[in-house]
Short mmCIF file of the N, C-alpha and C atoms (twelve columns), coordinates in Angstrom:
data_MODEL
# 
_entry.id   MODEL 
# 
loop_
_atom_site.group_PDB 
_atom_site.id 
_atom_site.type_symbol 
_atom_site.label_atom_id 
_atom_site.label_alt_id 
_atom_site.label_comp_id 
_atom_site.label_asym_id 
_atom_site.label_seq_id 
_atom_site.Cartn_x 
_atom_site.Cartn_y 
_atom_site.Cartn_z 
_atom_site.pdbx_PDB_model_num 
ATOM 1   N N  . ILE A 1  76.548 -19.494 -48.632 1 
ATOM 2   C CA . ILE A 1  77.675 -18.895 -49.163 1 
ATOM 3   C C  . ILE A 1  76.597 -17.390 -49.564 1 
ATOM 4   N N  . LYS A 2  75.875 -17.394 -50.723 1 
ATOM 5   C CA . LYS A 2  74.926 -16.454 -50.454 1 
ATOM 6   C C  . LYS A 2  74.710 -15.628 -49.140 1 
ATOM 7   N N  . ARG A 3  73.665 -16.356 -48.425 1 
ATOM 8   C CA . ARG A 3  73.568 -15.835 -47.370 1 
ATOM 9   C C  . ARG A 3  74.801 -15.115 -46.133 1 
ATOM 10  N N  . MET A 4  75.870 -15.802 -46.731 1 
ATOM 11  C CA . MET A 4  76.942 -15.617 -45.703 1 
ATOM 12  C C  . MET A 4  77.816 -13.882 -46.241 1 
ATOM 13  N N  . ILE A 5  77.115 -14.105 -47.704 1 
ATOM 14  C CA . ILE A 5  77.415 -12.727 -48.084 1 
ATOM 15  C C  . ILE A 5  76.772 -11.398 -48.033 1 
ATOM 16  N N  . SER A 6  75.451 -12.345 -48.333 1 
ATOM 17  C CA . SER A 6  74.674 -10.741 -47.470 1 
ATOM 18  C C  . SER A 6  74.456 -10.784 -46.017 1 
ATOM 19  N N  . GLU A 7  74.764 -11.285 -45.515 1 
ATOM 20  C CA . GLU A 7  75.069 -10.964 -43.786 1 
ATOM 21  C C  . GLU A 7  76.315 -10.469 -43.671 1 
ATOM 22  N N  . ARG A 8  77.713 -10.148 -44.319 1 
ATOM 23  C CA . ARG A 8  78.538 -9.488  -44.516 1 
ATOM 24  C C  . ARG A 8  79.394 -10.464 -43.285 1 
ATOM 25  N N  . GLU A 9  79.692 -11.858 -43.810 1 
ATOM 26  C CA . GLU A 9  80.085 -12.561 -42.400 1 
ATOM 27  C C  . GLU A 9  81.613 -12.192 -43.221 1 
ATOM 28  N N  . TYR A 10 82.720 -12.681 -42.287 1 
ATOM 29  C CA . TYR A 10 83.757 -12.310 -42.281 1 
ATOM 30  C C  . TYR A 10 84.747 -13.095 -44.145 1 
ATOM 31  N N  . CYS A 11 85.376 -12.478 -44.271 1 
ATOM 32  C CA . CYS A 11 85.832 -12.840 -45.470 1 
ATOM 33  C C  . CYS A 11 86.404 -14.693 -46.261 1 
ATOM 34  N N  . PRO A 12 87.386 -14.408 -44.800 1 
ATOM 35  C CA . PRO A 12 87.779 -15.765 -44.687 1 
ATOM 36  C C  . PRO A 12 86.782 -17.012 -44.372 1 
ATOM 37  N N  . LYS A 13 85.759 -16.899 -43.628 1 
ATOM 38  C CA . LYS A 13 84.687 -17.483 -43.562 1 
ATOM 39  C C  . LYS A 13 84.194 -18.135 -44.715 1 
ATOM 40  N N  . ILE A 14 83.727 -17.077 -45.919 1 
ATOM 41  C CA . ILE A 14 83.234 -17.010 -46.807 1 
ATOM 42  C C  . ILE A 14 84.460 -18.380 -47.594 1 
ATOM 43  N N  . ILE A 15 85.201 -17.498 -47.814 1 
ATOM 44  C CA . ILE A 15 86.107 -18.156 -48.668 1 
ATOM 45  C C  . ILE A 15 86.173 -19.595 -48.456 1 
ATOM 46  N N  . THR A 16 86.439 -20.052 -47.345 1 
ATOM 47  C CA . THR A 16 86.659 -21.270 -45.991 1 
ATOM 48  C C  . THR A 16 85.412 -22.151 -46.925 1 
ATOM 49  N N  . GLN A 17 84.093 -21.708 -46.986 1 
ATOM 50  C CA . GLN A 17 82.529 -22.467 -47.675 1 
ATOM 51  C C  . GLN A 17 82.831 -22.372 -49.078 1 
ATOM 52  N N  . ILE A 18 83.452 -21.654 -49.963 1 
ATOM 53  C CA . ILE A 18 83.701 -22.131 -51.147 1 
ATOM 54  C C  . ILE A 18 84.555 -23.112 -51.437 1 
ATOM 55  N N  . GLN A 19 85.805 -23.116 -50.608 1 
ATOM 56  C CA . GLN A 19 86.791 -24.310 -51.088 1 
ATOM 57  C C  . GLN A 19 86.004 -25.410 -50.603 1 
ATOM 58  N N  . ALA A 20 85.104 -24.941 -49.485 1 
ATOM 59  C CA . ALA A 20 84.567 -26.619 -48.944 1 
ATOM 60  C C  . ALA A 20 83.579 -27.123 -50.089 1 
ATOM 61  N N  . VAL A 21 82.894 -26.089 -50.635 1 
ATOM 62  C CA . VAL A 21 81.736 -26.575 -51.684 1 
ATOM 63  C C  . VAL A 21 83.156 -26.892 -53.085 1 
ATOM 64  N N  . ARG A 22 83.964 -26.468 -53.896 1 
ATOM 65  C CA . ARG A 22 84.884 -27.040 -54.205 1 
ATOM 66  C C  . ARG A 22 85.404 -28.420 -54.221 1 
ATOM 67  N N  . ALA A 23 85.485 -28.799 -53.230 1 
ATOM 68  C CA . ALA A 23 85.818 -29.803 -52.983 1 
ATOM 69  C C  . ALA A 23 84.929 -30.958 -52.705 1 
ATOM 70  N N  . ALA A 24 84.020 -30.801 -52.561 1 
ATOM 71  C CA . ALA A 24 82.707 -31.532 -52.488 1 
ATOM 72  C C  . ALA A 24 82.233 -31.641 -54.126 1 
ATOM 73  N N  . LEU A 25 82.348 -30.913 -54.735 1 
ATOM 74  C CA . LEU A 25 82.124 -31.078 -56.307 1 
ATOM 75  C C  . LEU A 25 83.171 -31.796 -56.876 1 
ATOM 76  N N  . LYS A 26 84.188 -31.411 -56.566 1 
ATOM 77  C CA . LYS A 26 85.625 -32.221 -57.300 1 
ATOM 78  C C  . LYS A 26 85.112 -33.670 -57.028 1 
ATOM 79  N N  . SER A 27 85.323 -33.787 -55.739 1 
ATOM 80  C CA . SER A 27 84.585 -35.424 -55.156 1 
ATOM 81  C C  . SER A 27 83.965 -36.246 -56.065 1 
ATOM 82  N N  . LEU A 28 82.612 -35.360 -56.047 1 
ATOM 83  C CA . LEU A 28 81.405 -35.813 -56.901 1 
ATOM 84  C C  . LEU A 28 81.407 -36.160 -58.346 1 
ATOM 85  N N  . GLU A 29 82.518 -35.189 -58.870 1 
ATOM 86  C CA . GLU A 29 82.799 -34.857 -60.406 1 
ATOM 87  C C  . GLU A 29 83.330 -36.653 -60.301 1 
ATOM 88  N N  . SER A 30 84.540 -37.213 -59.689 1 
ATOM 89  C CA . SER A 30 85.556 -38.423 -59.666 1 
ATOM 90  C C  . SER A 30 84.764 -39.230 -59.137 1 
ATOM 91  N N  . VAL A 31 83.149 -39.183 -58.453 1 
ATOM 92  C CA . VAL A 31 82.724 -40.719 -58.468 1 
ATOM 93  C C  . VAL A 31 81.751 -40.829 -59.972 1 
ATOM 94  N N  . VAL A 32 81.296 -39.501 -60.383 1 
ATOM 95  C CA . VAL A 32 80.263 -39.582 -61.598 1 
ATOM 96  C C  . VAL A 32 81.449 -40.381 -62.846 1 
ATOM 97  N N  . LEU A 33 82.275 -39.779 -62.783 1 
ATOM 98  C CA . LEU A 33 83.107 -39.803 -64.209 1 
ATOM 99  C C  . LEU A 33 83.870 -41.556 -63.597 1 
ATOM 100 N N  . GLU A 34 84.193 -41.872 -62.380 1 
ATOM 101 C CA . GLU A 34 84.196 -43.187 -62.236 1 
ATOM 102 C C  . GLU A 34 83.381 -44.495 -62.787 1 
ATOM 103 N N  . LYS A 35 82.146 -43.697 -62.625 1 
ATOM 104 C CA . LYS A 35 80.613 -44.479 -63.096 1 
ATOM 105 C C  . LYS A 35 80.578 -44.979 -64.479 1 
ATOM 106 N N  . HIS A 36 80.662 -43.463 -65.071 1 
ATOM 107 C CA . HIS A 36 80.533 -43.263 -66.709 1 
ATOM 108 C C  . HIS A 36 81.620 -44.044 -67.125 1 
ATOM 109 N N  . LEU A 37 83.069 -44.526 -66.617 1 
ATOM 110 C CA . LEU A 37 83.996 -45.481 -67.067 1 
ATOM 111 C C  . LEU A 37 83.554 -46.685 -67.083 1 
ATOM 112 N N  . ALA A 38 83.073 -47.090 -65.822 1 
ATOM 113 C CA . ALA A 38 83.035 -48.109 -65.523 1 
ATOM 114 C C  . ALA A 38 81.672 -49.172 -66.153 1 
ATOM 115 N N  . MET A 39 80.457 -48.423 -66.387 1 
ATOM 116 C CA . MET A 39 79.470 -48.658 -67.051 1 
ATOM 117 C C  . MET A 39 79.781 -48.284 -68.613 1 
ATOM 118 N N  . CYS A 40 79.537 -46.965 -68.684 1 
ATOM 119 C CA . CYS A 40 79.004 -46.409 -70.349 1 
ATOM 120 C C  . CYS A 40 80.257 -47.145 -71.084 1 
ATOM 121 N N  . VAL A 41 81.085 -46.245 -70.731 1 
ATOM 122 C CA . VAL A 41 82.527 -46.260 -71.841 1 
ATOM 123 C C  . VAL A 41 83.124 -48.018 -72.001 1 
ATOM 124 N N  . LYS A 42 82.643 -48.772 -70.726 1 
ATOM 125 C CA . LYS A 42 82.917 -50.381 -70.722 1 
ATOM 126 C C  . LYS A 42 82.300 -51.188 -71.362 1 
ATOM 127 N N  . ASP A 43 80.906 -50.935 -71.422 1 
ATOM 128 C CA . ASP A 43 79.730 -51.547 -72.066 1 
ATOM 129 C C  . ASP A 43 80.251 -50.932 -73.785 1 
ATOM 130 N N  . THR A 44 80.210 -50.040 -73.778 1 
ATOM 131 C CA . THR A 44 80.494 -49.559 -75.645 1 
ATOM 132 C C  . THR A 44 81.914 -50.189 -75.685 1 
ATOM 133 N N  . LEU A 45 82.697 -50.493 -75.563 1 
ATOM 134 C CA . LEU A 45 83.984 -50.711 -75.970 1 
ATOM 135 C C  . LEU A 45 84.113 -52.203 -76.209 1 
ATOM 136 N N  . ASN A 46 82.950 -53.057 -74.737 1 
ATOM 137 C CA . ASN A 46 82.499 -54.632 -75.202 1 
ATOM 138 C C  . ASN A 46 81.561 -54.495 -76.390 1 
ATOM 139 N N  . SER A 47 80.979 -54.428 -76.363 1 
ATOM 140 C CA . SER A 47 79.968 -54.062 -78.026 1 
ATOM 141 C C  . SER A 47 80.828 -53.841 -79.186 1 
ATOM 142 N N  . ARG A 48 81.804 -53.321 -79.233 1 
ATOM 143 C CA . ARG A 48 82.857 -53.773 -80.440 1 
ATOM 144 C C  . ARG A 48 82.261 -52.939 -81.723 1 
ATOM 145 N N  . ASP A 49 81.414 -51.689 -81.055 1 
ATOM 146 C CA . ASP A 49 80.767 -50.711 -82.405 1 
ATOM 147 C C  . ASP A 49 81.864 -49.457 -82.106 1 
ATOM 148 N N  . HIS A 50 82.876 -49.938 -83.199 1 
ATOM 149 C CA . HIS A 50 83.833 -49.085 -83.476 1 
ATOM 150 C C  . HIS A 50 83.534 -47.402 -83.246 1 
ATOM 151 N N  . LYS A 51 82.273 -47.391 -84.191 1 
ATOM 152 C CA . LYS A 51 81.769 -45.872 -84.042 1 
ATOM 153 C C  . LYS A 51 81.165 -45.076 -82.819 1 
ATOM 154 N N  . GLU A 52 80.553 -46.144 -82.269 1 
ATOM 155 C CA . GLU A 52 79.989 -45.526 -80.489 1 
ATOM 156 C C  . GLU A 52 81.538 -45.415 -80.030 1 
ATOM 157 N N  . ALA A 53 82.335 -46.578 -79.726 1 
ATOM 158 C CA . ALA A 53 84.142 -46.117 -78.964 1 
ATOM 159 C C  . ALA A 53 84.467 -45.093 -79.399 1 
ATOM 160 N N  . ASP A 54 84.378 -44.568 -80.588 1 
ATOM 161 C CA . ASP A 54 85.085 -43.325 -80.919 1 
ATOM 162 C C  . ASP A 54 84.296 -42.350 -80.342 1 
ATOM 163 N N  . LYS A 55 83.586 -42.094 -80.288 1 
ATOM 164 C CA . LYS A 55 82.361 -40.972 -79.880 1 
ATOM 165 C C  . LYS A 55 82.685 -41.626 -78.275 1 
ATOM 166 N N  . LYS A 56 82.657 -42.183 -77.495 1 
ATOM 167 C CA . LYS A 56 82.900 -42.224 -75.854 1 
ATOM 168 C C  . LYS A 56 84.726 -41.519 -75.766 1 
ATOM 169 N N  . MET A 57 85.086 -41.788 -76.605 1 
ATOM 170 C CA . MET A 57 86.550 -41.324 -76.523 1 
ATOM 171 C C  . MET A 57 86.966 -39.878 -76.847 1 
ATOM 172 N N  . SER A 58 86.091 -39.351 -77.772 1 
ATOM 173 C CA . SER A 58 86.214 -38.010 -78.173 1 
ATOM 174 C C  . SER A 58 85.499 -37.032 -76.683 1 
ATOM 175 N N  . GLU A 59 84.568 -37.871 -76.082 1 
ATOM 176 C CA . GLU A 59 83.553 -37.479 -74.993 1 
ATOM 177 C C  . GLU A 59 84.750 -37.095 -74.062 1 
ATOM 178 N N  . LEU A 60 85.101 -38.258 -73.581 1 
ATOM 179 C CA . LEU A 60 86.231 -38.410 -72.658 1 
ATOM 180 C C  . LEU A 60 87.589 -37.045 -72.749 1 
ATOM 181 N N  . MET A 61 87.860 -37.331 -74.034 1 
ATOM 182 C CA . MET A 61 89.383 -36.307 -74.300 1 
ATOM 183 C C  . MET A 61 88.627 -34.679 -74.201 1 
ATOM 184 N N  . GLU A 62 87.775 -34.224 -74.581 1 
ATOM 185 C CA . GLU A 62 86.751 -33.437 -74.146 1 
ATOM 186 C C  . GLU A 62 86.542 -32.685 -73.093 1 
ATOM 187 N N  . LEU A 63 86.370 -33.871 -72.084 1 
ATOM 188 C CA . LEU A 63 86.054 -33.278 -70.579 1 
ATOM 189 C C  . LEU A 63 87.480 -33.094 -70.389 1 
ATOM 190 N N  . PHE A 64 88.509 -34.289 -70.590 1 
ATOM 191 C CA . PHE A 64 90.102 -33.865 -69.972 1 
ATOM 192 C C  . PHE A 64 90.504 -32.319 -70.250 1 
ATOM 193 N N  . ARG A 65 89.974 -32.055 -71.579 1 
ATOM 194 C CA . ARG A 65 90.623 -30.646 -72.228 1 
ATOM 195 C C  . ARG A 65 90.227 -29.821 -70.993 1 
ATOM 196 N N  . ARG A 66 88.823 -30.285 -71.241 1 
ATOM 197 C CA . ARG A 66 87.995 -28.941 -70.145 1 
ATOM 198 C C  . ARG A 66 88.551 -28.475 -68.403 1 
ATOM 199 N N  . ASN A 67 89.241 -29.638 -68.222 1 
ATOM 200 C CA . ASN A 67 89.926 -29.764 -66.855 1 
ATOM 201 C C  . ASN A 67 91.194 -28.770 -66.483 1 
# 
């Protein structure tokens, strides 16, 4: 994208690339969140450590607030 801008590519081409990058990042974000829930959060909840479970829930809530 940086190269496209410096080479003065046609703006719609640049926007298309930006949209593709954004979609790829959103997809990656979903995979990472899914893994986090399936592993880290699930393990914490299964441990019955209420303090850590509350911490994980707070982390998740903060992530969703930022979205």
